[in-house]
Amino acid sequence: MPLPTGGVWPPKELQSVTSRLAVWSAWYTGDTDQLSDIYGGNLAGDPGVPLGGFLNPDRPGLRGAIGRTLARWFWGIPTSQGERRTKLHLPLAGDICSVSADMLFSEPPTFTMPDDSDTDTQDRLAELAGDEMQAVLLEAAEVSAGLGGGYLKVCWDKALDDKPWLANVHADAAIPTFQYGRLV
């Protein structure tokens, strides 16, 4: 499905989703500049928190003050001009995602036909599910653990390869469409 032409990308109605994905992406990648941008400056907190939350920074009173303080704590405190950032970031989120993916796909999946007599189909299935597929599944599992989801799509371009292959699409690079409760 081609991307829409014109207008704003990503669509404004998905702002709550894309802002939450930006927060998760910053933690997953361990990008300290992104973390500072998200939790500091004009954003004044986590943009993925919907209004009306328990510790909403825009809420008046004590809960709002606590929310503003927590939102700016650590990564939200700006580094003074001319000073080096002295904050140390431990990339635990990325490490947890990597370990999770390794546990899920420590061994390549095995695909078999129910009827052992059809060896041609079994051989073709083994050819399609090679080492490349294992690497794509491992990447998809790791990124999905960090971003809360992802998509696998089947690609086939005879100019590049004589067989189809899987490609990983990150959750922040796709907009799912559902029909009758199924991803279409």
mmCIF file of N, CA, C and O in Angstrom, residues 107-146:
data_model
loop_
_atom_site.group_PDB
_atom_site.id
_atom_site.type_symbol
_atom_site.label_atom_id
_atom_site.label_comp_id
_atom_site.label_asym_id
_atom_site.label_seq_id
_atom_site.Cartn_x
_atom_site.Cartn_y
_atom_site.Cartn_z
ATOM 1 N N GLU A 107 17.255 -20.703 18.315
ATOM 2 C CA GLU A 107 17.413 -21.680 17.240
ATOM 3 C C GLU A 107 16.451 -21.310 16.126
ATOM 4 O O GLU A 107 15.351 -20.828 16.383
ATOM 5 N N PRO A 108 16.866 -21.534 14.878
ATOM 6 C CA PRO A 108 15.953 -21.202 13.772
ATOM 7 C C PRO A 108 14.701 -22.071 13.815
ATOM 8 O O PRO A 108 14.756 -23.234 14.226
ATOM 9 N N PRO A 109 13.567 -21.507 13.400
ATOM 10 C CA PRO A 109 12.354 -22.313 13.376
ATOM 11 C C PRO A 109 12.455 -23.407 12.307
ATOM 12 O O PRO A 109 13.157 -23.251 11.311
ATOM 13 N N THR A 110 11.765 -24.496 12.537
ATOM 14 C CA THR A 110 11.743 -25.607 11.589
ATOM 15 C C THR A 110 10.350 -25.702 10.990
ATOM 16 O O THR A 110 9.360 -25.764 11.720
ATOM 17 N N PHE A 111 10.287 -25.708 9.669
ATOM 18 C CA PHE A 111 9.019 -25.810 8.966
ATOM 19 C C PHE A 111 8.955 -27.168 8.288
ATOM 20 O O PHE A 111 9.883 -27.557 7.585
ATOM 21 N N THR A 112 7.872 -27.879 8.522
ATOM 22 C CA THR A 112 7.714 -29.199 7.912
ATOM 23 C C THR A 112 6.334 -29.328 7.294
ATOM 24 O O THR A 112 5.376 -28.694 7.749
ATOM 25 N N MET A 113 6.279 -30.147 6.286
ATOM 26 C CA MET A 113 5.005 -30.466 5.644
ATOM 27 C C MET A 113 4.369 -31.626 6.403
ATOM 28 O O MET A 113 5.082 -32.509 6.894
ATOM 29 N N PRO A 114 3.043 -31.675 6.511
ATOM 30 C CA PRO A 114 2.409 -32.771 7.247
ATOM 31 C C PRO A 114 2.628 -34.129 6.583
ATOM 32 O O PRO A 114 2.676 -35.145 7.253
ATOM 33 N N ASP A 115 2.808 -34.135 5.264
ATOM 34 C CA ASP A 115 3.001 -35.390 4.536
ATOM 35 C C ASP A 115 4.473 -35.492 4.158
ATOM 36 O O ASP A 115 4.984 -34.706 3.370
ATOM 37 N N ASP A 116 5.188 -36.465 4.730
ATOM 38 C CA ASP A 116 6.618 -36.613 4.482
ATOM 39 C C ASP A 116 6.931 -37.067 3.061
ATOM 40 O O ASP A 116 8.079 -37.004 2.625
ATOM 41 N N SER A 117 5.948 -37.524 2.316
ATOM 42 C CA SER A 117 6.217 -38.042 0.977
ATOM 43 C C SER A 117 6.467 -36.924 -0.041
ATOM 44 O O SER A 117 7.024 -37.174 -1.091
ATOM 45 N N ASP A 118 6.058 -35.695 0.273
ATOM 46 C CA ASP A 118 6.227 -34.582 -0.664
ATOM 47 C C ASP A 118 7.581 -33.915 -0.405
ATOM 48 O O ASP A 118 7.663 -32.866 0.226
ATOM 49 N N THR A 119 8.647 -34.514 -0.910
ATOM 50 C CA THR A 119 10.003 -34.008 -0.638
ATOM 51 C C THR A 119 10.316 -32.745 -1.422
ATOM 52 O O THR A 119 11.095 -31.919 -0.957
ATOM 53 N N ASP A 120 9.718 -32.555 -2.610
ATOM 54 C CA ASP A 120 9.984 -31.342 -3.391
ATOM 55 C C ASP A 120 9.497 -30.100 -2.646
ATOM 56 O O ASP A 120 10.195 -29.088 -2.559
ATOM 57 N N THR A 121 8.290 -30.189 -2.099
ATOM 58 C CA THR A 121 7.742 -29.065 -1.337
ATOM 59 C C THR A 121 8.558 -28.830 -0.073
ATOM 60 O O THR A 121 8.849 -27.680 0.284
ATOM 61 N N GLN A 122 8.955 -29.889 0.594
ATOM 62 C CA GLN A 122 9.761 -29.766 1.808
ATOM 63 C C GLN A 122 11.120 -29.128 1.497
ATOM 64 O O GLN A 122 11.599 -28.276 2.241
ATOM 65 N N ASP A 123 11.737 -29.504 0.390
ATOM 66 C CA ASP A 123 13.023 -28.919 -0.002
ATOM 67 C C ASP A 123 12.877 -27.429 -0.322
ATOM 68 O O ASP A 123 13.725 -26.620 0.048
ATOM 69 N N ARG A 124 11.812 -27.081 -1.030
ATOM 70 C CA ARG A 124 11.578 -25.667 -1.357
ATOM 71 C C ARG A 124 11.312 -24.859 -0.095
ATOM 72 O O ARG A 124 11.797 -23.741 0.043
ATOM 73 N N LEU A 125 10.572 -25.402 0.833
ATOM 74 C CA LEU A 125 10.305 -24.732 2.100
ATOM 75 C C LEU A 125 11.601 -24.510 2.880
ATOM 76 O O LEU A 125 11.825 -23.436 3.443
ATOM 77 N N ALA A 126 12.477 -25.498 2.903
ATOM 78 C CA ALA A 126 13.773 -25.357 3.578
ATOM 79 C C ALA A 126 14.636 -24.313 2.896
ATOM 80 O O ALA A 126 15.375 -23.563 3.559
ATOM 81 N N GLU A 127 14.557 -24.225 1.566
ATOM 82 C CA GLU A 127 15.319 -23.221 0.827
ATOM 83 C C GLU A 127 14.830 -21.808 1.145
ATOM 84 O O GLU A 127 15.620 -20.890 1.324
ATOM 85 N N LEU A 128 13.516 -21.639 1.220
ATOM 86 C CA LEU A 128 12.946 -20.318 1.527
ATOM 87 C C LEU A 128 13.241 -19.889 2.962
ATOM 88 O O LEU A 128 13.422 -18.711 3.238
ATOM 89 N N ALA A 129 13.264 -20.828 3.883
ATOM 90 C CA ALA A 129 13.505 -20.528 5.305
ATOM 91 C C ALA A 129 14.982 -20.741 5.623
ATOM 92 O O ALA A 129 15.336 -21.578 6.440
ATOM 93 N N GLY A 130 15.839 -19.957 5.014
ATOM 94 C CA GLY A 130 17.279 -20.100 5.217
ATOM 95 C C GLY A 130 17.797 -19.229 6.346
ATOM 96 O O GLY A 130 17.041 -18.761 7.212
ATOM 97 N N ASP A 131 19.103 -18.980 6.317
ATOM 98 C CA ASP A 131 19.750 -18.170 7.361
ATOM 99 C C ASP A 131 19.270 -16.727 7.346
ATOM 100 O O ASP A 131 19.209 -16.071 8.383
ATOM 101 N N GLU A 132 18.932 -16.218 6.153
ATOM 102 C CA GLU A 132 18.455 -14.834 6.069
ATOM 103 C C GLU A 132 17.174 -14.657 6.879
ATOM 104 O O GLU A 132 16.990 -13.644 7.547
ATOM 105 N N MET A 133 16.285 -15.626 6.812
ATOM 106 C CA MET A 133 15.032 -15.531 7.543
ATOM 107 C C MET A 133 15.275 -15.534 9.052
ATOM 108 O O MET A 133 14.625 -14.803 9.792
ATOM 109 N N GLN A 134 16.235 -16.313 9.497
ATOM 110 C CA GLN A 134 16.573 -16.350 10.922
ATOM 111 C C GLN A 134 17.021 -14.967 11.395
ATOM 112 O O GLN A 134 16.619 -14.501 12.451
ATOM 113 N N ALA A 135 17.848 -14.303 10.596
ATOM 114 C CA ALA A 135 18.335 -12.972 10.963
ATOM 115 C C ALA A 135 17.191 -11.952 10.995
ATOM 116 O O ALA A 135 17.130 -11.105 11.897
ATOM 117 N N VAL A 136 16.275 -12.035 10.042
ATOM 118 C CA VAL A 136 15.133 -11.121 10.002
ATOM 119 C C VAL A 136 14.221 -11.354 11.200
ATOM 120 O O VAL A 136 13.751 -10.406 11.838
ATOM 121 N N LEU A 137 13.961 -12.615 11.548
ATOM 122 C CA LEU A 137 13.116 -12.919 12.707
ATOM 123 C C LEU A 137 13.757 -12.437 14.001
ATOM 124 O O LEU A 137 13.076 -11.914 14.889
ATOM 125 N N LEU A 138 15.077 -12.582 14.115
ATOM 126 C CA LEU A 138 15.786 -12.123 15.309
ATOM 127 C C LEU A 138 15.702 -10.605 15.439
ATOM 128 O O LEU A 138 15.435 -10.068 16.516
ATOM 129 N N GLU A 139 15.911 -9.901 14.320
ATOM 130 C CA GLU A 139 15.800 -8.441 14.342
ATOM 131 C C GLU A 139 14.379 -8.009 14.675
ATOM 132 O O GLU A 139 14.165 -7.099 15.482
ATOM 133 N N ALA A 140 13.397 -8.666 14.060
ATOM 134 C CA ALA A 140 11.998 -8.312 14.301
ATOM 135 C C ALA A 140 11.621 -8.517 15.761
ATOM 136 O O ALA A 140 10.920 -7.690 16.354
ATOM 137 N N ALA A 141 12.097 -9.593 16.358
ATOM 138 C CA ALA A 141 11.785 -9.857 17.768
ATOM 139 C C ALA A 141 12.412 -8.807 18.671
ATOM 140 O O ALA A 141 11.782 -8.342 19.625
ATOM 141 N N GLU A 142 13.647 -8.415 18.383
ATOM 142 C CA GLU A 142 14.315 -7.422 19.231
ATOM 143 C C GLU A 142 13.655 -6.051 19.121
ATOM 144 O O GLU A 142 13.359 -5.407 20.130
ATOM 145 N N VAL A 143 13.415 -5.605 17.908
ATOM 146 C CA VAL A 143 12.800 -4.287 17.719
ATOM 147 C C VAL A 143 11.361 -4.283 18.235
ATOM 148 O O VAL A 143 10.911 -3.303 18.831
ATOM 149 N N SER A 144 10.645 -5.387 18.052
ATOM 150 C CA SER A 144 9.272 -5.468 18.561
ATOM 151 C C SER A 144 9.236 -5.411 20.081
ATOM 152 O O SER A 144 8.313 -4.839 20.658
ATOM 153 N N ALA A 145 10.237 -5.988 20.733
ATOM 154 C CA ALA A 145 10.305 -5.900 22.192
ATOM 155 C C ALA A 145 10.533 -4.456 22.631
ATOM 156 O O ALA A 145 10.011 -4.029 23.658
ATOM 157 N N GLY A 146 11.291 -3.696 21.860
ATOM 158 C CA GLY A 146 11.568 -2.305 22.212
ATOM 159 C C GLY A 146 10.443 -1.355 21.882
ATOM 160 O O GLY A 146 10.170 -0.426 22.630
#
